[in-house]
PDB file of C-alpha atoms in Angstrom:
ATOM      1  CA  MET E 350      81.594 104.951 182.632  1.00  0.00           C
ATOM      2  CA  LEU E 351      81.023 101.204 182.397  1.00  0.00           C
ATOM      3  CA  PHE E 352      82.543 101.058 178.928  1.00  0.00           C
ATOM      4  CA  GLN E 353      85.607 102.981 180.149  1.00  0.00           C
ATOM      5  CA  GLU E 354      86.136 100.388 182.889  1.00  0.00           C
ATOM      6  CA  LEU E 355      85.665  97.556 180.388  1.00  0.00           C
ATOM      7  CA  GLY E 356      88.229  99.235 178.145  1.00  0.00           C
ATOM      8  CA  LYS E 357      90.679  99.270 181.066  1.00  0.00           C
ATOM      9  CA  VAL E 358      90.069  95.558 181.642  1.00  0.00           C
ATOM     10  CA  LYS E 359      90.691  94.836 177.966  1.00  0.00           C
ATOM     11  CA  ARG E 360      93.937  96.839 177.958  1.00  0.00           C
ATOM     12  CA  THR E 361      95.086  95.054 181.112  1.00  0.00           C
ATOM     13  CA  TRP E 362      94.413  91.663 179.547  1.00  0.00           C
ATOM     14  CA  ILE E 363      96.279  92.567 176.358  1.00  0.00           C
ATOM     15  CA  MET E 364      99.283  93.985 178.236  1.00  0.00           C
ATOM     16  CA  THR E 365      99.437  90.921 180.492  1.00  0.00           C
ATOM     17  CA  SER E 366      99.478  88.696 177.419  1.00  0.00           C
ATOM     18  CA  LEU E 367     102.268  90.695 175.801  1.00  0.00           C
ATOM     19  CA  ILE E 368     104.332  90.660 179.011  1.00  0.00           C
ATOM     20  CA  LEU E 369     103.868  86.887 179.312  1.00  0.00           C
ATOM     21  CA  ILE E 370     104.993  86.395 175.717  1.00  0.00           C
ATOM     22  CA  ALA E 371     108.100  88.520 176.356  1.00  0.00           C
ATOM     23  CA  ILE E 372     108.917  86.636 179.574  1.00  0.00           C
ATOM     24  CA  GLY E 373     108.445  83.279 177.845  1.00  0.00           C
ATOM     25  CA  ILE E 374     110.705  84.179 174.930  1.00  0.00           C
ATOM     26  CA  VAL E 375     113.395  85.647 177.201  1.00  0.00           C
ATOM     27  CA  MET E 376     113.300  82.574 179.442  1.00  0.00           C
ATOM     28  CA  MET E 377     113.708  80.240 176.478  1.00  0.00           C
ATOM     29  CA  MET E 378     116.485  82.243 174.806  1.00  0.00           C
ATOM     30  CA  CYS E 379     118.544  83.476 177.778  1.00  0.00           C
ATOM     31  CA  PRO E 380     121.755  81.545 178.529  1.00  0.00           C
ATOM     32  CA  VAL E 381     122.060  79.964 181.966  1.00  0.00           C
ATOM     33  CA  ARG E 382     124.988  82.180 182.984  1.00  0.00           C
ATOM     34  CA  TYR E 383     122.666  85.229 182.942  1.00  0.00           C
ATOM     35  CA  MET E 384     120.044  83.678 185.213  1.00  0.00           C
ATOM     36  CA  GLY E 385     121.367  85.494 188.296  1.00  0.00           C
ATOM     37  CA  MET E 386     120.963  88.809 186.511  1.00  0.00           C
ATOM     38  CA  MET E 387     117.442  87.859 185.420  1.00  0.00           C
ATOM     39  CA  VAL E 388     116.485  86.956 188.982  1.00  0.00           C
ATOM     40  CA  SER E 389     117.860  90.303 190.213  1.00  0.00           C
ATOM     41  CA  ALA E 390     115.879  92.100 187.512  1.00  0.00           C
ATOM     42  CA  LEU E 391     112.783  90.198 188.588  1.00  0.00           C
ATOM     43  CA  GLY E 392     113.335  91.316 192.185  1.00  0.00           C
ATOM     44  CA  TYR E 393     113.662  94.951 191.137  1.00  0.00           C
ATOM     45  CA  VAL E 394     110.559  94.698 188.934  1.00  0.00           C
ATOM     46  CA  LEU E 395     108.612  93.320 191.889  1.00  0.00           C
ATOM     47  CA  LEU E 396     109.809  96.206 194.086  1.00  0.00           C
ATOM     48  CA  VAL E 397     108.863  98.802 191.466  1.00  0.00           C
ATOM     49  CA  TRP E 398     105.468  97.149 191.029  1.00  0.00           C
ATOM     50  CA  ALA E 399     104.912  97.211 194.803  1.00  0.00           C
ATOM     51  CA  THR E 400     105.861 100.899 194.877  1.00  0.00           C
ATOM     52  CA  VAL E 401     103.411 101.717 192.078  1.00  0.00           C
ATOM     53  CA  LEU E 402     100.636  99.808 193.851  1.00  0.00           C
ATOM     54  CA  GLY E 403     101.452 101.604 197.103  1.00  0.00           C
ATOM     55  CA  LEU E 404     101.375 105.002 195.406  1.00  0.00           C
ATOM     56  CA  ASN E 405      98.046 104.093 193.784  1.00  0.00           C
ATOM     57  CA  TYR E 406      96.730 103.356 197.257  1.00  0.00           C
ATOM     58  CA  LEU E 407      97.846 106.774 198.511  1.00  0.00           C
ATOM     59  CA  ALA E 408      95.993 108.444 195.624  1.00  0.00           C
ATOM     60  CA  SER E 409      92.835 106.326 196.077  1.00  0.00           C
ATOM     61  CA  LYS E 410      89.630 106.927 198.025  1.00  0.00           C
ATOM     62  CA  LYS E 411      90.590 104.336 200.671  1.00  0.00           C
ATOM     63  CA  THR E 412      87.825 101.826 200.011  1.00  0.00           C
ATOM     64  CA  LEU E 413      88.007  98.161 200.967  1.00  0.00           C
ATOM     65  CA  MET E 414      89.355  97.178 197.547  1.00  0.00           C
ATOM     66  CA  ASN E 415      92.147  99.702 197.930  1.00  0.00           C
ATOM     67  CA  TYR E 416      93.140  98.115 201.240  1.00  0.00           C
ATOM     68  CA  VAL E 417      93.234  94.737 199.501  1.00  0.00           C
ATOM     69  CA  THR E 418      95.465  96.284 196.833  1.00  0.00           C
ATOM     70  CA  LEU E 419      97.732  97.725 199.532  1.00  0.00           C
ATOM     71  CA  THR E 420      98.002  94.289 201.132  1.00  0.00           C
ATOM     72  CA  GLY E 421      98.911  92.830 197.741  1.00  0.00           C
ATOM     73  CA  ALA E 422     101.481  95.592 197.262  1.00  0.00           C
ATOM     74  CA  LEU E 423     103.083  94.781 200.601  1.00  0.00           C
ATOM     75  CA  PHE E 424     103.192  91.093 199.677  1.00  0.00           C
ATOM     76  CA  VAL E 425     104.742  91.869 196.279  1.00  0.00           C
ATOM     77  CA  GLY E 426     107.312  94.132 197.950  1.00  0.00           C
ATOM     78  CA  LEU E 427     108.271  91.426 200.448  1.00  0.00           C
ATOM     79  CA  LEU E 428     108.513  88.930 197.606  1.00  0.00           C
ATOM     80  CA  GLY E 429     110.769  91.322 195.676  1.00  0.00           C
ATOM     81  CA  MET E 430     113.056  91.761 198.682  1.00  0.00           C
ATOM     82  CA  PHE E 431     113.133  87.988 199.198  1.00  0.00           C
ATOM     83  CA  VAL E 432     114.163  87.495 195.566  1.00  0.00           C
ATOM     84  CA  LEU E 433     116.953  90.066 195.878  1.00  0.00           C
ATOM     85  CA  VAL E 434     118.273  88.627 199.135  1.00  0.00           C
ATOM     86  CA  HIS E 435     118.210  84.992 198.001  1.00  0.00           C
ATOM     87  CA  ARG E 436     119.210  85.429 194.369  1.00  0.00           C
ATOM     88  CA  ARG E 437     121.812  82.664 194.609  1.00  0.00           C
ATOM     89  CA  ASP E 438     119.019  80.123 194.936  1.00  0.00           C
ATOM     90  CA  VAL E 439     117.848  80.548 191.351  1.00  0.00           C
ATOM     91  CA  LEU E 440     116.021  77.249 190.968  1.00  0.00           C
ATOM     92  CA  PRO E 441     113.648  77.338 193.953  1.00  0.00           C
ATOM     93  CA  ILE E 442     112.893  81.032 193.485  1.00  0.00           C
ATOM     94  CA  MET E 443     112.023  80.639 189.808  1.00  0.00           C
ATOM     95  CA  GLY E 444     109.858  77.623 190.489  1.00  0.00           C
ATOM     96  CA  LEU E 445     108.112  79.392 193.355  1.00  0.00           C
ATOM     97  CA  LEU E 446     107.478  82.722 191.627  1.00  0.00           C
ATOM     98  CA  PHE E 447     106.386  81.454 188.249  1.00  0.00           C
ATOM     99  CA  GLY E 448     104.411  78.578 189.767  1.00  0.00           C
ATOM    100  CA  LEU E 449     102.481  80.993 191.977  1.00  0.00           C
ATOM    101  CA  PHE E 450     101.994  83.326 189.027  1.00  0.00           C
ATOM    102  CA  LEU E 451     100.579  80.513 186.891  1.00  0.00           C
ATOM    103  CA  VAL E 452      98.224  79.395 189.644  1.00  0.00           C
ATOM    104  CA  PHE E 453      96.909  82.934 190.185  1.00  0.00           C
ATOM    105  CA  GLU E 454      96.692  83.590 186.437  1.00  0.00           C
ATOM    106  CA  GLY E 455      94.804  80.330 185.955  1.00  0.00           C
ATOM    107  CA  LEU E 456      92.396  81.197 188.772  1.00  0.00           C
ATOM    108  CA  SER E 457      91.839  84.603 187.210  1.00  0.00           C
ATOM    109  CA  ASP E 458      91.208  83.009 183.809  1.00  0.00           C
ATOM    110  CA  LEU E 459      88.795  80.519 185.366  1.00  0.00           C
ATOM    111  CA  PHE E 460      86.904  83.370 187.031  1.00  0.00           C
ATOM    112  CA  ASN E 461      86.795  85.259 183.727  1.00  0.00           C
ATOM    113  CA  ALA E 462      85.545  82.170 181.900  1.00  0.00           C
ATOM    114  CA  PHE E 463      82.585  81.865 184.222  1.00  0.00           C
ATOM    115  CA  VAL E 464      81.832  85.569 184.604  1.00  0.00           C
ATOM    116  CA  TYR E 465      82.592  87.060 181.204  1.00  0.00           C
ATOM    117  CA  ALA E 466      82.676  84.349 178.538  1.00  0.00           C
ATOM    118  CA  ARG E 467      79.550  82.572 179.732  1.00  0.00           C
ATOM    119  CA  ARG E 468      77.637  85.858 180.051  1.00  0.00           C
ATOM    120  CA  ALA E 469      78.881  86.989 176.651  1.00  0.00           C
ATOM    121  CA  GLY E 470      76.976  84.068 175.175  1.00  0.00           C
ATOM    122  CA  LYS E 471      80.030  82.257 173.877  1.00  0.00           C
ATOM    123  CA  ALA E 472      79.246  78.590 173.318  1.00  0.00           C
ATOM    124  CA  ALA E 473      82.813  77.462 174.043  1.00  0.00           C
ATOM    125  CA  TRP E 474      83.232  79.127 177.461  1.00  0.00           C
ATOM    126  CA  TRP E 475      83.888  75.675 178.870  1.00  0.00           C
ATOM    127  CA  PHE E 476      86.987  75.447 176.625  1.00  0.00           C
ATOM    128  CA  LEU E 477      88.388  78.556 178.288  1.00  0.00           C
ATOM    129  CA  ALA E 478      87.607  77.039 181.695  1.00  0.00           C
ATOM    130  CA  PHE E 479      89.427  73.859 180.636  1.00  0.00           C
ATOM    131  CA  LEU E 480      92.498  75.841 179.510  1.00  0.00           C
ATOM    132  CA  SER E 481      92.426  77.696 182.824  1.00  0.00           C
ATOM    133  CA  LEU E 482      92.452  74.408 184.716  1.00  0.00           C
ATOM    134  CA  ILE E 483      95.451  73.308 182.638  1.00  0.00           C
ATOM    135  CA  THR E 484      97.224  76.573 183.545  1.00  0.00           C
ATOM    136  CA  ILE E 485      96.501  75.992 187.231  1.00  0.00           C
ATOM    137  CA  SER E 486      97.811  72.423 187.000  1.00  0.00           C
ATOM    138  CA  LEU E 487     100.983  73.627 185.226  1.00  0.00           C
ATOM    139  CA  GLY E 488     101.531  76.095 188.068  1.00  0.00           C
ATOM    140  CA  VAL E 489     101.082  73.364 190.670  1.00  0.00           C
ATOM    141  CA  ILE E 490     103.494  71.102 188.774  1.00  0.00           C
ATOM    142  CA  LEU E 491     106.018  73.932 188.641  1.00  0.00           C
ATOM    143  CA  LEU E 492     105.574  74.543 192.371  1.00  0.00           C
ATOM    144  CA  ALA E 493     106.167  70.859 193.116  1.00  0.00           C
ATOM    145  CA  ASN E 494     109.110  70.835 190.653  1.00  0.00           C
ATOM    146  CA  PRO E 495     109.666  67.070 190.738  1.00  0.00           C
ATOM    147  CA  TRP E 496     111.622  66.644 187.497  1.00  0.00           C
ATOM    148  CA  TRP E 497     113.620  69.765 186.693  1.00  0.00           C
ATOM    149  CA  ASP E 498     116.786  70.058 188.697  1.00  0.00           C
ATOM    150  CA  THR E 499     119.035  71.987 186.321  1.00  0.00           C
ATOM    151  CA  PRO E 500     118.658  75.703 185.527  1.00  0.00           C
ATOM    152  CA  PHE E 501     118.771  75.040 181.776  1.00  0.00           C
ATOM    153  CA  VAL E 502     115.791  72.693 181.812  1.00  0.00           C
ATOM    154  CA  LEU E 503     113.838  74.714 184.356  1.00  0.00           C
ATOM    155  CA  LYS E 504     114.131  77.968 182.439  1.00  0.00           C
ATOM    156  CA  ARG E 505     112.956  76.235 179.265  1.00  0.00           C
ATOM    157  CA  VAL E 506     109.976  74.754 181.105  1.00  0.00           C
ATOM    158  CA  VAL E 507     109.109  78.129 182.663  1.00  0.00           C
ATOM    159  CA  GLY E 508     109.413  79.801 179.256  1.00  0.00           C
ATOM    160  CA  PHE E 509     107.091  77.267 177.663  1.00  0.00           C
ATOM    161  CA  MET E 510     104.579  77.611 180.493  1.00  0.00           C
ATOM    162  CA  MET E 511     104.622  81.409 180.177  1.00  0.00           C
ATOM    163  CA  LEU E 512     103.972  81.139 176.436  1.00  0.00           C
ATOM    164  CA  PHE E 513     101.085  78.753 177.146  1.00  0.00           C
ATOM    165  CA  ALA E 514      99.644  81.150 179.730  1.00  0.00           C
ATOM    166  CA  SER E 515      99.885  84.014 177.232  1.00  0.00           C
ATOM    167  CA  ALA E 516      98.091  81.922 174.602  1.00  0.00           C
ATOM    168  CA  VAL E 517      95.313  81.232 177.106  1.00  0.00           C
ATOM    169  CA  SER E 518      95.116  84.958 177.870  1.00  0.00           C
ATOM    170  CA  ILE E 519      94.840  85.801 174.187  1.00  0.00           C
ATOM    171  CA  ILE E 520      92.097  83.189 173.752  1.00  0.00           C
ATOM    172  CA  ARG E 521      90.342  84.721 176.779  1.00  0.00           C
ATOM    173  CA  VAL E 522      90.381  88.187 175.193  1.00  0.00           C
ATOM    174  CA  ILE E 523      89.076  86.828 171.886  1.00  0.00           C
ATOM    175  CA  MET E 524      86.315  84.824 173.531  1.00  0.00           C
ATOM    176  CA  THR E 525      85.099  87.524 175.899  1.00  0.00           C
ATOM    177  CA  TRP E 526      85.265  90.570 173.629  1.00  0.00           C
ATOM    178  CA  PRO E 527      83.016  92.174 172.444  1.00  0.00           C
ATOM    179  CA  PHE E 528      80.343  91.564 175.037  1.00  0.00           C
ATOM    180  CA  LYS E 529      76.823  90.869 173.818  1.00  0.00           C
ATOM    181  CA  SER E 530      73.970  92.532 175.605  1.00  0.00           C
ATOM    182  CA  VAL E 531      72.851  90.506 178.620  1.00  0.00           C
TER     183      VAL E 531
END
């Protein structure tokens, strides 16, 4: 049972990395005139994700973690509706969403560096923690958004940051798998 759960964690990490790579490449290659359509697609993806999380809650055993997941689903749904309603404001929405995503992804990577990589006996777990701190700082910089005021530059910066976050995720999977016996 434990190894099945660890397999789910590994698959989640790999899929997150692949999604981040796809988002980064699309953000770097997409012309500016299609940014409104990309923001609308992002809003719909957030709504679908919230629906899936809500349906998972209905099928769950109603433990505390499931209530936390339901709260996250409601937040994601509200965020998706906000994106769809305010899709004309492409710049602040992109900076907000991807900045928050990078901060949460960096915090997750930092947690995984301390919990998994250090326990796996990897000597360079501190390197993963350092990369996680860089990801968090990139998210904070993107949230502050002091330098990028054109959609062309901002989408390139977001694309680069997503590719960096995916590289950190791939390094995390390599460093924490396979686990050594504790």
